[in-house]
Short mmCIF file of C-alpha atoms and ligand atoms in Angstrom, two decimals:
data_model
loop_
_atom_site.label_atom_id
_atom_site.label_comp_id
_atom_site.label_asym_id
_atom_site.label_seq_id
_atom_site.Cartn_x
_atom_site.Cartn_y
_atom_site.Cartn_z
CA MET O 1 -0.76 -45.27 -7.80
CA GLN O 2 2.73 -45.50 -10.15
CA PRO O 3 6.07 -44.35 -8.98
CA LEU O 4 5.56 -40.94 -7.14
CA SER O 5 8.65 -40.54 -9.89
CA LYS O 6 6.66 -41.36 -13.04
CA ILE O 7 3.83 -39.41 -11.50
CA THR O 8 6.49 -35.86 -11.10
CA ASP O 9 8.08 -36.40 -14.14
CA GLU O 10 4.92 -35.82 -15.55
CA LEU O 11 3.69 -33.32 -13.04
CA LEU O 12 6.55 -31.54 -15.12
CA LEU O 13 4.94 -31.73 -18.10
CA GLY O 14 2.40 -29.87 -17.22
CA ARG O 15 -0.10 -32.70 -16.14
CA ALA O 16 -2.84 -31.73 -13.23
CA LEU O 17 -2.20 -34.68 -9.67
CA SER O 18 -5.65 -36.16 -10.05
CA MET O 19 -7.25 -35.80 -6.66
CA SER O 20 -7.21 -39.73 -5.75
CA GLU O 21 -3.25 -39.27 -6.26
CA ALA O 22 -3.37 -35.69 -3.93
CA GLN O 23 -4.44 -38.58 -1.40
CA GLU O 24 -2.21 -41.39 -2.19
CA LEU O 25 0.76 -38.85 -1.28
CA LEU O 26 -0.35 -38.86 2.82
CA SER O 27 0.93 -42.11 2.44
CA ILE O 28 4.29 -41.38 0.59
CA ASP O 29 7.80 -41.06 2.67
CA LEU O 30 8.05 -37.69 3.72
CA HIS O 31 11.49 -37.88 2.25
CA GLU O 32 10.69 -39.43 -1.02
CA LEU O 33 7.83 -37.01 -0.27
CA MET O 34 9.94 -34.02 -0.72
CA TYR O 35 12.56 -35.22 -2.70
CA HIS O 36 10.23 -35.02 -6.36
CA ALA O 37 8.61 -31.63 -4.56
CA SER O 38 12.18 -29.80 -4.57
CA ARG O 39 12.35 -30.98 -8.10
CA LEU O 40 8.71 -29.70 -8.87
CA ARG O 41 10.08 -26.34 -6.83
CA ARG O 42 13.48 -26.34 -9.03
CA HIS O 43 11.77 -26.56 -12.23
CA PHE O 44 9.05 -24.15 -12.47
CA LYS O 45 10.32 -21.74 -10.11
CA GLY O 46 14.39 -22.49 -9.70
CA ASP O 47 16.44 -21.35 -7.08
CA THR O 48 15.38 -17.84 -6.74
CA VAL O 49 12.72 -17.27 -3.03
CA ASN O 50 10.50 -14.74 -3.75
CA LEU O 51 10.60 -12.24 -0.47
CA CYS O 52 7.57 -11.10 1.02
CA SER O 53 6.92 -8.42 3.39
CA VAL O 54 3.57 -6.37 5.12
CA ILE O 55 2.56 -3.92 6.94
CA ASN O 56 -0.75 -4.07 9.40
CA ALA O 57 -2.43 -0.69 8.14
CA LYS O 58 -5.43 -0.77 10.29
CA SER O 59 -5.03 -3.04 12.94
CA GLY O 60 -8.35 -4.37 15.43
CA ARG O 61 -11.14 -3.71 16.25
CA CYS O 62 -12.80 -6.10 13.16
CA SER O 63 -16.64 -6.70 12.43
CA GLU O 64 -15.55 -10.94 11.55
CA ASP O 65 -15.54 -13.80 13.93
CA CYS O 66 -12.52 -15.65 12.32
CA VAL O 67 -11.59 -17.96 15.44
CA PHE O 68 -8.23 -17.89 15.00
CA CYS O 69 -7.68 -14.52 14.29
CA ALA O 70 -6.55 -11.40 17.28
CA GLN O 71 -7.96 -9.00 15.08
CA SER O 72 -10.55 -10.14 15.99
CA GLY O 73 -13.81 -7.58 17.77
CA HIS O 74 -15.13 -10.82 19.24
CA TYR O 75 -12.64 -10.99 21.31
CA ASN O 76 -10.93 -10.18 24.05
CA THR O 77 -7.04 -10.92 22.88
CA GLN O 78 -3.85 -8.31 23.77
CA CYS O 79 -4.00 -6.99 19.27
CA ALA O 80 -3.25 -3.39 19.84
CA GLU O 81 -5.60 -1.46 17.74
CA TYR O 82 -5.86 1.47 15.65
CA PRO O 83 -6.99 3.47 12.13
CA LEU O 84 -5.67 3.51 9.21
CA VAL O 85 -1.85 4.78 9.08
CA ASP O 86 -1.40 7.85 7.24
CA THR O 87 1.12 7.38 4.27
CA ASP O 88 4.40 9.28 5.57
CA LYS O 89 4.28 5.21 7.83
CA LEU O 90 3.00 3.34 4.78
CA LYS O 91 6.00 5.28 2.68
CA THR O 92 9.30 4.43 5.55
CA ALA O 93 7.38 0.64 5.21
CA LEU O 94 8.38 0.25 2.23
CA GLU O 95 11.62 1.44 2.34
CA ASN O 96 11.60 -0.82 4.92
CA ALA O 97 11.03 -4.10 3.22
CA LEU O 98 12.78 -2.62 0.42
CA ARG O 99 15.78 -2.63 2.28
CA CYS O 100 15.26 -6.25 3.61
CA GLY O 101 15.04 -7.24 -0.22
CA ALA O 102 11.72 -8.16 -0.18
CA ARG O 103 10.14 -8.62 -4.18
CA CYS O 104 6.51 -7.42 -3.12
CA PHE O 105 5.16 -5.10 -0.53
CA GLY O 106 1.97 -5.87 1.62
CA ILE O 107 -0.60 -3.30 2.64
CA VAL O 108 -2.62 -5.50 5.49
CA THR O 109 -6.13 -4.13 6.69
CA SER O 110 -8.74 -5.00 8.97
CA GLY O 111 -11.92 -4.88 9.36
CA ARG O 112 -14.87 -6.46 6.65
CA GLN O 113 -14.30 -3.45 4.33
CA LEU O 114 -12.59 -0.50 4.05
CA SER O 115 -14.53 2.82 2.98
CA PRO O 116 -14.13 5.31 0.66
CA ASP O 117 -12.31 7.25 1.45
CA GLU O 118 -9.64 4.74 3.30
CA SER O 119 -9.66 3.49 -0.46
CA ARG O 120 -8.11 6.73 -1.56
CA LEU O 121 -5.82 7.25 0.84
CA LEU O 122 -4.25 3.77 -0.51
CA CYS O 123 -4.87 4.65 -4.02
CA GLY O 124 -3.11 7.64 -3.73
CA PHE O 125 -0.62 6.77 -1.82
CA ILE O 126 0.25 3.48 -4.21
CA ASN O 127 0.74 5.93 -6.78
CA LYS O 128 2.55 8.50 -5.63
CA ASP O 129 5.71 6.06 -3.32
CA GLY O 130 4.63 2.60 -5.01
CA GLN O 131 5.98 2.81 -8.23
CA LYS O 132 9.61 1.03 -7.15
CA GLN O 133 11.05 -1.84 -7.22
CA ILE O 134 9.11 -4.34 -5.93
CA THR O 135 5.98 -5.88 -6.06
CA ILE O 136 2.59 -3.18 -4.29
CA ALA O 137 -0.07 -6.09 -3.07
CA ALA O 138 -2.99 -5.58 -0.82
CA SER O 139 -5.79 -6.94 0.97
CA LEU O 140 -8.13 -5.06 2.06
CA GLY O 141 -11.08 -7.06 2.24
CA GLU O 142 -14.09 -7.18 0.15
CA ILE O 143 -13.84 -4.77 -2.48
CA ASP O 144 -17.14 -3.77 -5.02
CA LEU O 145 -15.00 -3.86 -8.97
CA GLN O 146 -15.24 -0.32 -9.19
CA ALA O 147 -12.64 -0.01 -6.24
CA MET O 148 -10.82 -2.75 -7.04
CA ARG O 149 -9.54 -0.96 -10.81
CA ALA O 150 -9.37 2.12 -8.80
CA LEU O 151 -6.52 0.23 -7.40
CA LYS O 152 -5.75 -1.07 -9.81
CA LYS O 153 -5.07 2.13 -12.15
CA SER O 154 -2.71 3.60 -9.39
CA GLY O 155 -0.13 1.63 -9.28
CA LEU O 156 -1.09 -1.96 -7.87
CA LYS O 157 -0.58 -5.18 -9.12
CA LYS O 158 -1.59 -7.73 -7.00
CA PHE O 159 -4.33 -8.40 -4.45
CA HIS O 160 -4.53 -10.42 -1.37
CA HIS O 161 -7.88 -12.25 -0.64
CA ASN O 162 -7.31 -15.59 1.73
CA LEU O 163 -9.87 -18.09 1.10
CA GLU O 164 -8.52 -19.81 5.20
CA THR O 165 -9.64 -23.11 4.56
CA ALA O 166 -11.91 -25.55 2.50
CA GLU O 167 -15.18 -24.00 2.34
CA ASN O 168 -16.23 -27.83 4.31
CA PHE O 169 -14.35 -26.20 7.10
CA PHE O 170 -15.26 -22.75 6.40
CA SER O 171 -18.22 -22.25 9.37
CA ASN O 172 -16.27 -24.61 11.83
CA ILE O 173 -13.23 -21.16 11.80
CA CYS O 174 -16.13 -18.18 11.24
CA THR O 175 -20.22 -17.34 11.14
CA THR O 176 -20.49 -13.54 10.06
CA HIS O 177 -18.96 -13.90 7.31
CA SER O 178 -19.76 -17.44 3.89
CA PHE O 179 -16.43 -19.09 2.20
CA ALA O 180 -18.37 -17.96 -0.72
CA ASP O 181 -18.25 -14.52 -0.24
CA ARG O 182 -14.18 -14.68 0.00
CA VAL O 183 -14.75 -17.03 -3.78
CA ALA O 184 -16.61 -13.15 -5.21
CA THR O 185 -14.57 -11.47 -4.29
CA ILE O 186 -10.84 -13.45 -5.42
CA ARG O 187 -13.31 -13.51 -8.77
CA LEU O 188 -14.21 -9.28 -8.60
CA ALA O 189 -10.02 -8.65 -8.07
CA LYS O 190 -9.56 -11.58 -10.93
CA GLU O 191 -12.14 -9.55 -13.41
CA ALA O 192 -10.05 -5.97 -12.23
CA GLY O 193 -7.09 -7.35 -13.72
CA LEU O 194 -5.24 -8.20 -11.13
CA GLU O 195 -2.87 -10.76 -9.91
CA VAL O 196 -4.22 -13.25 -7.10
CA CYS O 197 -3.26 -13.80 -4.43
CA CYS O 198 -5.02 -16.43 -2.13
CA GLY O 199 -3.57 -18.92 0.84
CA GLY O 200 -5.49 -20.18 4.24
CA ILE O 201 -3.96 -20.70 7.32
CA LEU O 202 -3.44 -24.06 8.53
CA GLY O 203 -3.94 -26.19 12.07
CA LEU O 204 -7.37 -24.71 12.31
CA GLY O 205 -7.88 -28.22 13.24
CA GLU O 206 -9.07 -29.09 10.19
CA THR O 207 -8.68 -32.89 8.35
CA TRP O 208 -6.34 -33.12 5.53
CA GLN O 209 -9.37 -34.02 3.28
CA HIS O 210 -10.77 -30.88 4.25
CA ARG O 211 -6.57 -29.62 3.04
CA ILE O 212 -6.98 -31.74 -0.49
CA GLU O 213 -9.95 -29.70 -0.59
CA PHE O 214 -9.20 -26.66 0.39
CA ALA O 215 -5.47 -26.58 -2.56
CA ASP O 216 -7.71 -28.34 -4.89
CA THR O 217 -10.39 -24.78 -5.08
CA LEU O 218 -6.79 -22.67 -5.35
CA ARG O 219 -6.54 -24.45 -7.91
CA SER O 220 -9.48 -24.37 -9.96
CA LEU O 221 -9.42 -20.36 -8.51
CA ASP O 222 -6.28 -20.33 -10.75
CA VAL O 223 -4.90 -18.77 -8.26
CA ASP O 224 -1.13 -16.64 -8.70
CA SER O 225 0.29 -17.09 -5.32
CA VAL O 226 -0.23 -19.52 -2.55
CA PRO O 227 0.28 -17.84 1.39
CA LEU O 228 0.31 -20.91 3.81
CA ASN O 229 0.30 -19.81 7.91
CA PHE O 230 0.31 -22.37 9.39
CA LEU O 231 -1.73 -20.81 13.37
CA THR O 232 -0.21 -19.75 16.43
CA PRO O 233 -2.29 -19.64 19.23
CA ILE O 234 -3.30 -16.82 20.22
CA ALA O 235 -4.42 -15.85 24.20
CA GLY O 236 -8.79 -14.66 23.99
CA THR O 237 -9.07 -16.21 20.23
CA PRO O 238 -11.48 -20.06 21.22
CA LEU O 239 -8.78 -21.12 19.41
CA GLU O 240 -6.19 -20.72 21.99
CA HIS O 241 -5.60 -23.96 23.33
CA LEU O 242 -5.18 -25.57 20.36
CA LYS O 243 -2.27 -27.86 20.06
CA LYS O 244 0.48 -26.52 17.62
CA LEU O 245 1.30 -29.06 13.58
CA ASN O 246 4.50 -30.93 14.18
CA PRO O 247 6.72 -29.79 12.26
CA LEU O 248 7.13 -33.11 9.55
CA GLU O 249 3.64 -32.05 9.18
CA ILE O 250 3.49 -29.01 8.58
CA LEU O 251 6.05 -30.13 5.60
CA ARG O 252 3.96 -32.81 4.03
CA ILE O 253 1.18 -29.77 3.77
CA ILE O 254 3.56 -27.75 1.74
CA ALA O 255 4.78 -30.34 -0.10
CA LEU O 256 0.77 -31.85 -0.86
CA PHE O 257 -0.12 -28.11 -2.16
CA ARG O 258 3.40 -28.55 -4.16
CA PHE O 259 1.97 -31.54 -5.89
CA MET O 260 -1.27 -30.04 -6.77
CA MET O 261 -0.27 -26.33 -7.83
CA PRO O 262 3.14 -27.49 -9.67
CA ASP O 263 3.51 -24.17 -11.16
CA LYS O 264 1.71 -21.38 -8.81
CA ASP O 265 4.07 -19.33 -6.25
CA ILE O 266 3.93 -21.08 -3.06
CA SER O 267 5.32 -18.69 0.66
CA VAL O 268 4.89 -19.68 3.93
CA CYS O 269 4.31 -16.74 6.31
CA GLY O 270 3.11 -16.85 9.28
CA GLY O 271 3.66 -19.20 12.32
CA ARG O 272 7.35 -20.28 10.32
CA GLU O 273 9.29 -19.41 13.83
CA ALA O 274 7.02 -20.91 15.66
CA ASN O 275 5.99 -23.32 14.05
CA LEU O 276 8.56 -24.91 12.14
CA GLY O 277 11.77 -23.92 14.41
CA GLU O 278 15.57 -25.64 14.16
CA MET O 279 12.92 -26.97 10.99
CA GLN O 280 12.57 -23.60 8.73
CA SER O 281 15.24 -24.40 6.18
CA TRP O 282 13.20 -27.44 4.58
CA ILE O 283 10.13 -25.30 3.76
CA PHE O 284 12.34 -24.97 0.80
CA HIS O 285 12.38 -28.67 0.22
CA ALA O 286 9.21 -29.37 0.15
CA GLY O 287 8.88 -27.00 -2.64
CA ALA O 288 7.92 -23.70 -1.38
CA ASN O 289 9.52 -20.94 -3.89
CA GLY O 290 8.58 -17.98 -0.73
CA MET O 291 8.40 -16.22 2.19
CA MET O 292 7.13 -14.11 4.30
CA ILE O 293 9.90 -11.75 6.57
CA GLY O 294 9.66 -9.10 8.86
CA GLY O 295 6.78 -9.58 11.00
CA TYR O 296 3.52 -10.38 10.77
CA LEU O 297 0.58 -8.35 11.21
CA THR O 298 -0.06 -9.65 15.43
CA THR O 299 3.22 -11.45 15.82
CA GLY O 300 6.50 -10.33 15.13
CA GLY O 301 9.36 -12.62 13.49
CA ARG O 302 12.59 -13.43 13.36
CA GLU O 303 15.29 -10.87 12.32
CA THR O 304 15.40 -10.61 9.06
CA GLU O 305 19.63 -11.05 8.52
CA LYS O 306 19.16 -14.71 10.26
CA ASP O 307 15.93 -14.96 6.93
CA ILE O 308 18.59 -13.47 4.89
CA GLN O 309 22.08 -16.27 5.68
CA MET O 310 19.42 -18.70 5.95
CA LEU O 311 19.45 -18.47 2.08
CA ARG O 312 23.05 -18.25 1.89
CA ASP O 313 23.83 -21.15 3.20
CA LEU O 314 21.35 -22.94 1.33
CA GLU O 315 22.48 -21.60 -1.88
CA LEU O 316 19.19 -19.77 -2.96
CA ASN O 317 19.17 -15.86 -3.76
CA HIS O 318 16.17 -13.53 -3.71
S1 SF4 D 1 -9.28 -12.74 9.15
FE1 SF4 D 1 -9.70 -10.80 9.14
S2 SF4 D 1 -11.99 -10.96 8.40
FE2 SF4 D 1 -11.21 -12.31 10.39
S3 SF4 D 1 -11.26 -11.38 11.85
FE3 SF4 D 1 -8.82 -11.39 11.98
S4 SF4 D 1 -8.74 -9.08 10.14
FE4 SF4 D 1 -11.06 -9.93 10.71
#
């Protein structure tokens, strides 16, 4: 393999990392890898960090059996269950996101599909309250093209739908829908003219080969932003006893994704605090240029002020 500095120079000029080079990144000294991942992040994304905030707008009772998820109706978890929240709650969450300095506000609902009435309520909210200095994103499961277009017309900018993991590992984490179903939804969002936010969750028992394959699929789908979540095992789910990833492995994963998709937005979302602990600030050296703040769908985060102070200390903007 060529020296990593030379490969990075070429990626800065726009060529893509090959699959064999991706493989070789796995054995490179982590500090060297992070140094060059950081070069890529700074070149393509500068020193501004994208902050996003989400509301769990409809929680629990999901028909799907994703093994990591507290909201699946297949498992006995302590997850809150409630139907779609009203527009006042959405508005309050949006105002909070703005106050925290988030650039993107994500409305997330559990379940495979949204009903037409639920979809209409969200369109009304986005149309009336969503036209502020913030990007509105939505994660609403499998939406058809007509509903995607209606959401776009109402002012939705970005559709979020994770692939979750590699195609060759997907049957280990979900049996009630397929990887192809997820890809089809992403393609529909692109067809509707929406930006696409699509990533997944790491630490499900997948191998490094699966991670490379997963990143390669995201690259080929040309998604706009890639949220990376790291498993926080949830009591009652099949993965409740799975060992968490160690922080250095997480940093190598982030760097791998930066090398695979040098010019994309890569954010660290669920599991940041629980898995990285004192090493959270290292995510930016590993190549991330965004993070979720203010808590996650079914698990809490840390105080936003601590995250903002971390960025100040790193002299990163948001
Ligand atoms: S990840 Fe989404 S689709 Fe899967 S069980 Fe959880 S809420 Fe349902």
